[in-house]
Short mmCIF file of C-alpha atoms in Angstrom, two decimals:
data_model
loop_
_atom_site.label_atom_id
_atom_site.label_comp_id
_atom_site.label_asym_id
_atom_site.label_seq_id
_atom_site.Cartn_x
_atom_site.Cartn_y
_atom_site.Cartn_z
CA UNK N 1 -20.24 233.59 -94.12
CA UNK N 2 -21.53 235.41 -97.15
CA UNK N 3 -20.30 238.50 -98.41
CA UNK N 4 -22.32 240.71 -100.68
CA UNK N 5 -20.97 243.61 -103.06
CA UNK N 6 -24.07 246.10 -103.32
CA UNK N 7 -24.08 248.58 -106.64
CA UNK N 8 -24.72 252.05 -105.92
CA UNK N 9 -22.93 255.05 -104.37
CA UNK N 10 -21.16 253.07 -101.53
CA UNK N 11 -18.37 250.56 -102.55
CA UNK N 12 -18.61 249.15 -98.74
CA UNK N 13 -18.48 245.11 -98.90
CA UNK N 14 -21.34 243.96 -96.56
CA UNK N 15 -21.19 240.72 -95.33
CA UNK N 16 -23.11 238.31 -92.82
CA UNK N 17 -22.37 235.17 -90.96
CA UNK N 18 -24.80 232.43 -90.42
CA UNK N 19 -23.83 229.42 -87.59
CA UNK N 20 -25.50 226.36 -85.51
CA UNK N 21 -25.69 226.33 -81.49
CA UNK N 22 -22.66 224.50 -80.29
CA UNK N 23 -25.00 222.47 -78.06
CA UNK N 24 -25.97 220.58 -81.67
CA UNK N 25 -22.30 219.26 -81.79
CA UNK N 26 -21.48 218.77 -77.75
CA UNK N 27 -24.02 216.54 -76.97
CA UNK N 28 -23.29 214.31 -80.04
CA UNK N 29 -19.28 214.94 -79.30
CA UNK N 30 -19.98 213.87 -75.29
CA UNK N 31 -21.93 210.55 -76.51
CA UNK N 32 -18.28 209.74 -78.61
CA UNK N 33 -15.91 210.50 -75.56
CA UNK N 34 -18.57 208.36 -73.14
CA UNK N 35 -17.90 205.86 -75.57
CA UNK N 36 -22.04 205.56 -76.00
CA UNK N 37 -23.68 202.20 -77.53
CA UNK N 38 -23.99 202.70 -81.34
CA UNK N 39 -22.71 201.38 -84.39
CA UNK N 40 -18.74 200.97 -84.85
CA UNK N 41 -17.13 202.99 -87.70
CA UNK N 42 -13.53 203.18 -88.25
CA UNK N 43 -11.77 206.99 -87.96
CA UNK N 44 -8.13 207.49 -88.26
CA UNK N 45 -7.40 203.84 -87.87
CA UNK N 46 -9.52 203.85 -84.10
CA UNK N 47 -12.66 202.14 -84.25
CA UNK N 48 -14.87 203.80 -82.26
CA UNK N 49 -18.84 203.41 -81.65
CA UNK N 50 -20.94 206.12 -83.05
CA UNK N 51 -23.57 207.32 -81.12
CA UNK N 52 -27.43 206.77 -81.63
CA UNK N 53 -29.50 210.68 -81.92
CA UNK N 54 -32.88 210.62 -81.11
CA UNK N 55 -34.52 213.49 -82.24
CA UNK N 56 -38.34 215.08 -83.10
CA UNK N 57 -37.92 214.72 -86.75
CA UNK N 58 -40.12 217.81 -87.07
CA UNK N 59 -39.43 221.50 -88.80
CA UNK N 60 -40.35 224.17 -86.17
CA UNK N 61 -40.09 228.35 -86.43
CA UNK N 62 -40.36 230.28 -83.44
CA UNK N 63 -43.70 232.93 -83.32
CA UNK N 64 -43.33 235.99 -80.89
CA UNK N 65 -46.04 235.47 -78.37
CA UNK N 66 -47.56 238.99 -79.38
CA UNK N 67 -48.71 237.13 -82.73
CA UNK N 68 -49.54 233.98 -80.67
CA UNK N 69 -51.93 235.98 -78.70
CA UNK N 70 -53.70 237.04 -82.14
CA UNK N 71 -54.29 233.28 -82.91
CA UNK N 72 -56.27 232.84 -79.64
CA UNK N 73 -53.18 231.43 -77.15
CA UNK N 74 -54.40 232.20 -74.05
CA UNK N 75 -53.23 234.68 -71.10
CA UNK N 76 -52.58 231.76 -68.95
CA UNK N 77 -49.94 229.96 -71.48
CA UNK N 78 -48.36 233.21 -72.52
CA UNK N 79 -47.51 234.21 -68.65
CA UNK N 80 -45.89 230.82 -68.34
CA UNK N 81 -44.02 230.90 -71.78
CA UNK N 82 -42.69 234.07 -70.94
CA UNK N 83 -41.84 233.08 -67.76
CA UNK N 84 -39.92 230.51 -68.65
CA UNK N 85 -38.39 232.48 -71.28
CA UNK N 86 -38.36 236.44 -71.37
CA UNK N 87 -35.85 237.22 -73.47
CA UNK N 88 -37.14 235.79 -76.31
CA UNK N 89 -40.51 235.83 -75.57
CA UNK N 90 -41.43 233.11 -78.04
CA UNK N 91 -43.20 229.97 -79.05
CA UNK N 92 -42.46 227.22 -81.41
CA UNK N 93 -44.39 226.62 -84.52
CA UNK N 94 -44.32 223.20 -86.62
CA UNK N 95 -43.53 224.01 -90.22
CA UNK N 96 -44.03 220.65 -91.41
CA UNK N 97 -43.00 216.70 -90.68
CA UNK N 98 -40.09 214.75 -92.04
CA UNK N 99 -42.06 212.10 -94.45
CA UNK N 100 -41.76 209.17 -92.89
CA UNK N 101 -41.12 210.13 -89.23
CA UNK N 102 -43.13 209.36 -86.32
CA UNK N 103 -44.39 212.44 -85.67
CA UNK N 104 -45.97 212.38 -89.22
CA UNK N 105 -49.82 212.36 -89.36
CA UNK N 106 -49.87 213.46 -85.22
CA UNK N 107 -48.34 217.19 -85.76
CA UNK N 108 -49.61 219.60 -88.46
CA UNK N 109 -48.72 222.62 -89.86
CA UNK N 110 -49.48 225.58 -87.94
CA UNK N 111 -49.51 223.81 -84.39
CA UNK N 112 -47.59 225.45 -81.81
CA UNK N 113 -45.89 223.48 -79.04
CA UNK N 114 -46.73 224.60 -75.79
CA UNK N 115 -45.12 222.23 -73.44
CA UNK N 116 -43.29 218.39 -72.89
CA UNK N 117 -44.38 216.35 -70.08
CA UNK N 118 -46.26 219.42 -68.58
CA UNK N 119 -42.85 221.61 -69.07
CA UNK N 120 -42.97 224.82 -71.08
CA UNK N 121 -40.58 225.37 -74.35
CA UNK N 122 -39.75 227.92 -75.61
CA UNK N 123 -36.49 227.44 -78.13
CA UNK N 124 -35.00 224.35 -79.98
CA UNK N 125 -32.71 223.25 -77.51
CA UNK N 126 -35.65 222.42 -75.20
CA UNK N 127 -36.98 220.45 -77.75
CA UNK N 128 -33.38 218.65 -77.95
CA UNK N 129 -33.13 218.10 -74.25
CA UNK N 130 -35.96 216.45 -73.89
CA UNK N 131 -35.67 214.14 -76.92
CA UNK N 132 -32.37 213.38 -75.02
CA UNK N 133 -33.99 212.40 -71.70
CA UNK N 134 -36.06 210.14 -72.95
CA UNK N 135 -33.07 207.64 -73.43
CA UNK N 136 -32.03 208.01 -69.72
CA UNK N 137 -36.20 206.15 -69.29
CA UNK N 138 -36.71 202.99 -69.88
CA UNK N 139 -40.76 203.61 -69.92
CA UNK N 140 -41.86 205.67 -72.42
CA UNK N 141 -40.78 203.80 -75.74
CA UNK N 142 -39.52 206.74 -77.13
CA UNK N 143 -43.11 209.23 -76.72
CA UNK N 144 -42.80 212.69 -76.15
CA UNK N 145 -46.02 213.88 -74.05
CA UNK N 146 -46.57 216.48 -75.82
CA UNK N 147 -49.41 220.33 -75.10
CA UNK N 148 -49.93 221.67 -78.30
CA UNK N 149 -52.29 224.29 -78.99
CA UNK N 150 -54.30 223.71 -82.57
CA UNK N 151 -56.95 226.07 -84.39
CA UNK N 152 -57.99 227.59 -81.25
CA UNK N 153 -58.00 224.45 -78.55
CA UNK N 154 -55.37 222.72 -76.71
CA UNK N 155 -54.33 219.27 -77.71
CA UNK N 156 -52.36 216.20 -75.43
CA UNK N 157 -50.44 214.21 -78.02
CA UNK N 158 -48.05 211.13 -77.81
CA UNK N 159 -45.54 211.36 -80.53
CA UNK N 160 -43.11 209.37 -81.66
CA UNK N 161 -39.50 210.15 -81.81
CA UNK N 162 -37.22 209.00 -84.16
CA UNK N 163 -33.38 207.47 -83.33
CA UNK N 164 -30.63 207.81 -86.43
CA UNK N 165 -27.58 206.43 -86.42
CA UNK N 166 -25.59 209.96 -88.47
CA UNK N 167 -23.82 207.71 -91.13
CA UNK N 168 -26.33 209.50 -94.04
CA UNK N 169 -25.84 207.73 -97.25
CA UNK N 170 -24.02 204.52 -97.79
CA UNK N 171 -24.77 203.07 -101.01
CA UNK N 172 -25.73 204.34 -104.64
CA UNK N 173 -26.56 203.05 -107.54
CA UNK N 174 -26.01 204.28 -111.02
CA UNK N 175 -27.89 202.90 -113.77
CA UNK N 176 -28.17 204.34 -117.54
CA UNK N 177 -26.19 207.61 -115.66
CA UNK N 178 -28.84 208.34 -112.82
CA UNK N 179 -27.38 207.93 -109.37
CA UNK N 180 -30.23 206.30 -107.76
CA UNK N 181 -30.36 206.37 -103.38
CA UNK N 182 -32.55 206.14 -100.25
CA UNK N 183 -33.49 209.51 -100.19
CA UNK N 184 -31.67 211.73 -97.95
CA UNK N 185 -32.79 214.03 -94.82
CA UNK N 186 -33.58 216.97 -97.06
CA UNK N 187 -35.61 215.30 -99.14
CA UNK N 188 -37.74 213.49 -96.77
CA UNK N 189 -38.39 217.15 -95.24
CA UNK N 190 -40.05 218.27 -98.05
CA UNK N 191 -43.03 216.12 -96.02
CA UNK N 192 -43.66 213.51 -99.50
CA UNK N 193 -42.81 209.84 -100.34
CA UNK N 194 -44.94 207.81 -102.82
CA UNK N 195 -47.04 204.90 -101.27
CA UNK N 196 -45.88 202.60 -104.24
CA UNK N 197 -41.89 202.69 -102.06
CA UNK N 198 -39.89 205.21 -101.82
CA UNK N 199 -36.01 203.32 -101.32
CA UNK N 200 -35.09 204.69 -105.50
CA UNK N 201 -34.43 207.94 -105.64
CA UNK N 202 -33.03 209.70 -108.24
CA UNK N 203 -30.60 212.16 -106.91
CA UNK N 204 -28.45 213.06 -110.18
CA UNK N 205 -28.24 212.47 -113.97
CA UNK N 206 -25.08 212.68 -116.46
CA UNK N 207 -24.98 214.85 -119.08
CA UNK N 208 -25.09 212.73 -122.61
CA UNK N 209 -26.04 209.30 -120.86
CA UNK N 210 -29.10 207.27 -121.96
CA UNK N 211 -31.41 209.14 -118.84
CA UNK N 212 -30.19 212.46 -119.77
CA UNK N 213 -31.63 211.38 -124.10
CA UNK N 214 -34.69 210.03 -123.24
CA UNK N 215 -36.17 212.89 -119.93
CA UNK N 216 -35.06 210.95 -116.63
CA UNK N 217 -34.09 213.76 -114.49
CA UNK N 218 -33.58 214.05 -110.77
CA UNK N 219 -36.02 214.50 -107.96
CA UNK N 220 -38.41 211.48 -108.45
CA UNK N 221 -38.29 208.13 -107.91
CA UNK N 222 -38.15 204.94 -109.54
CA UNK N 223 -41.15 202.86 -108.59
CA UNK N 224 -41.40 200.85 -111.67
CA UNK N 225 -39.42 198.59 -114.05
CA UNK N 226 -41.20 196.82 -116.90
CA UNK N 227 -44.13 196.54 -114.83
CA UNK N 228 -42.48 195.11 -111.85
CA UNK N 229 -42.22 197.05 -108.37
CA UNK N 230 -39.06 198.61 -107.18
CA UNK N 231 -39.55 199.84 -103.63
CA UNK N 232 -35.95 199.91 -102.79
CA UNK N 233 -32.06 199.31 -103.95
CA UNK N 234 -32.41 195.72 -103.83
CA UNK N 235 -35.10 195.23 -105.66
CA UNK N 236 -34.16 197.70 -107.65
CA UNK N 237 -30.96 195.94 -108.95
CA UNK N 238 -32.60 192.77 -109.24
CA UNK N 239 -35.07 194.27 -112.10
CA UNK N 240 -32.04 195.64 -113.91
CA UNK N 241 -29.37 193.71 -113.95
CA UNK N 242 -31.91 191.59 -116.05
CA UNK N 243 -31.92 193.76 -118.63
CA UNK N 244 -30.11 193.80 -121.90
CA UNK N 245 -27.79 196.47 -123.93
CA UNK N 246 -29.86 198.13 -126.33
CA UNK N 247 -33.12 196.93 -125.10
CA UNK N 248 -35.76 199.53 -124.54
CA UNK N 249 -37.21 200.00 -120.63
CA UNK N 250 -40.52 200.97 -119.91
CA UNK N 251 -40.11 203.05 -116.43
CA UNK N 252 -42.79 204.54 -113.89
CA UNK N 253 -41.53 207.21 -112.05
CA UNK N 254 -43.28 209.87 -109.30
CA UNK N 255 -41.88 213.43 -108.73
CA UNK N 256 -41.57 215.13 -105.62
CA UNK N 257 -44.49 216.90 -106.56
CA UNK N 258 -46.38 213.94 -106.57
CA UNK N 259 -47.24 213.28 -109.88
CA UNK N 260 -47.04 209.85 -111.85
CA UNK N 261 -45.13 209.97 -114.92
CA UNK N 262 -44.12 206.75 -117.79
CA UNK N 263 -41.18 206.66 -119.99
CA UNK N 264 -39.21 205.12 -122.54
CA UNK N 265 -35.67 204.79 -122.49
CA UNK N 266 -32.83 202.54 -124.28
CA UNK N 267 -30.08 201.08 -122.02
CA UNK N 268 -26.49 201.51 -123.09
CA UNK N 269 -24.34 198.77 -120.94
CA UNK N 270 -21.43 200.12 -123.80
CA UNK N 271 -20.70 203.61 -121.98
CA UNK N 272 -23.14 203.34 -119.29
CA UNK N 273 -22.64 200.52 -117.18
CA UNK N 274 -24.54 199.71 -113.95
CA UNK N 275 -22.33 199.70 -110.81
CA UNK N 276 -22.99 200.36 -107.82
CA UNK N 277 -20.80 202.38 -104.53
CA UNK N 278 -20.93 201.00 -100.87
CA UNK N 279 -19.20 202.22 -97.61
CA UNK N 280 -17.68 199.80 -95.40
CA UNK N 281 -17.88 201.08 -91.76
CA UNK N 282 -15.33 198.45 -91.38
CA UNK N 283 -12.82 199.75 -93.07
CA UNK N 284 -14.06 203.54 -94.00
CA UNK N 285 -14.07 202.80 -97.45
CA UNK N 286 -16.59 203.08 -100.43
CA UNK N 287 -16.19 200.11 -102.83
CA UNK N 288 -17.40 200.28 -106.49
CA UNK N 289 -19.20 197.54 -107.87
CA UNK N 290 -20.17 196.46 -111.54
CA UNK N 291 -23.40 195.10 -111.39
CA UNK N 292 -23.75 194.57 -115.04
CA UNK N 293 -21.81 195.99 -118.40
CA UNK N 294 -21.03 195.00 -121.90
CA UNK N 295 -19.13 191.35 -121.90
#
């Protein structure tokens, strides 16, 4: 809920509420109470197996069929989508891919989805259902048939859906004060990750630490370390806790936007140790780490 104080003649508070389907949180809550296959994690002293999502790691936004109709969707598909739906009267529209997903490189921008396995949808929790069958099959290795209409022809598409496990982020890395991490959800929607790996990404800086001196900011990633590769964590940590205090680090990094970028900077094991947080599913509890500081 946001409220909003407007300046003018009134002195009315106006205020709006924004919310998720409760459908998002049943089907998830249902797979907990079946007691569904998944990894175990440890809540309120019950260990309990967390359930496995699959879901169309895709952005979508519905388009009223009126505008369909101006992009060329035919009679025929708009009588069956409203049909199927005439309240709404909508289609879906894919806004972009997670990077990394399945459905990367099949779906493109602009494409609306007509139909799954020959059914019509119309709203995101058909889209969910069906990503939800396809566990109850044990023959279509996780493929959503999929009618999609693109630049003015229909297209039949198998693609990939993607299974996560809802844990997020379970380890972190700080180094000269970055917090380095497999990026995160949001991150990966933004539809980029560089070729050179992708597994060191710097999600925050401190204020006054040896990245914040010498320009390492946030939202790139790490792909390089003295010339040597650094794809992900492990690697990552294995380049580093080579280095020295007060020697100087010659670092390739790539922004979200894509672009390549070199630096300089001088590590400071003194104030600005490297250490490292995990989480134990075991036990529900993150663990810090010193990798390597000042003996």
């Amino acid at each position: 809920m946001v409220q909003l104080k407007f300046s003018g003649s009134t002195s009315e508070d106006h205020q709006f509420v924004r919310g998720i389907p409760i459908y998002a949180i049943s089907q998830v809550l249902d797979k907990i109470i079946s007691a569904a296959n998944g990894p175990p994690l440890l809540i309120n002293g019950v260990k309990r197996p967390m359930p496995l999502v699959r879901i169309l790691e895709v952005e979508l936004y519905p388009t009223l069929l009126s505008k369909a109709r101006s992009f060329g969707l035919s009679d025929v598909w708009i009588q069956a989508l409203v049909k199927k739906d005439p309240i709404r009267r909508q289609v879906l529209r894919v806004k972009g891919c997670l990077a990394g997903s399945k459905a990367e490189n099949l779906l493109e921008q602009g494409d609306m989805i007509l139909a799954i396995n020959k059914e019509p949808v119309t709203c995101f929790l058909d889209i969910e259902n069906a990503c939800q069958a396809l566990d109850k099959s044990n023959t279509n290795d996780g493929l959503l048939q999929m009618t999609i209409f693109r630049q003015g022809r229909e297209v039949e598409l198998l693609v990939g859906t993607d299974v996560r496990d809802g844990n997020g982020t379970t380890r972190t890395v700080n180094w000269c004060g970055c917090v380095v991490q497999d990026p995160h959800s949001a991150v990966r929607a933004l539809g980029f990750l560089p070729e050179e790996g992708h597994g060191v990404y710097v999600a925050r800086w401190c204020h006054g630490s040896p990245v914040h001196r010498y320009g390492l900011y946030a939202l790139q990633w790490i792909v390089e370390i003295n010339g040597k590769p650094t794809p992900d964590l492990d690697s990552f940590v294995n380049v580093t806790k080579e280095l020295e205090h007060g020697e100087f680090v010659r670092i390739r990094t790539i922004h979200l936007n894509g672009k390549p970028r070199v630096l300089t900077l001088k590590q400071d094991l003194h104030y600005w140790p490297t250490w490292e947080l995990r989480f134990n599913p075991d036990s529900a509890i993150w663990h810090r780490n010193v990798i390597k500081a000042l003996n």
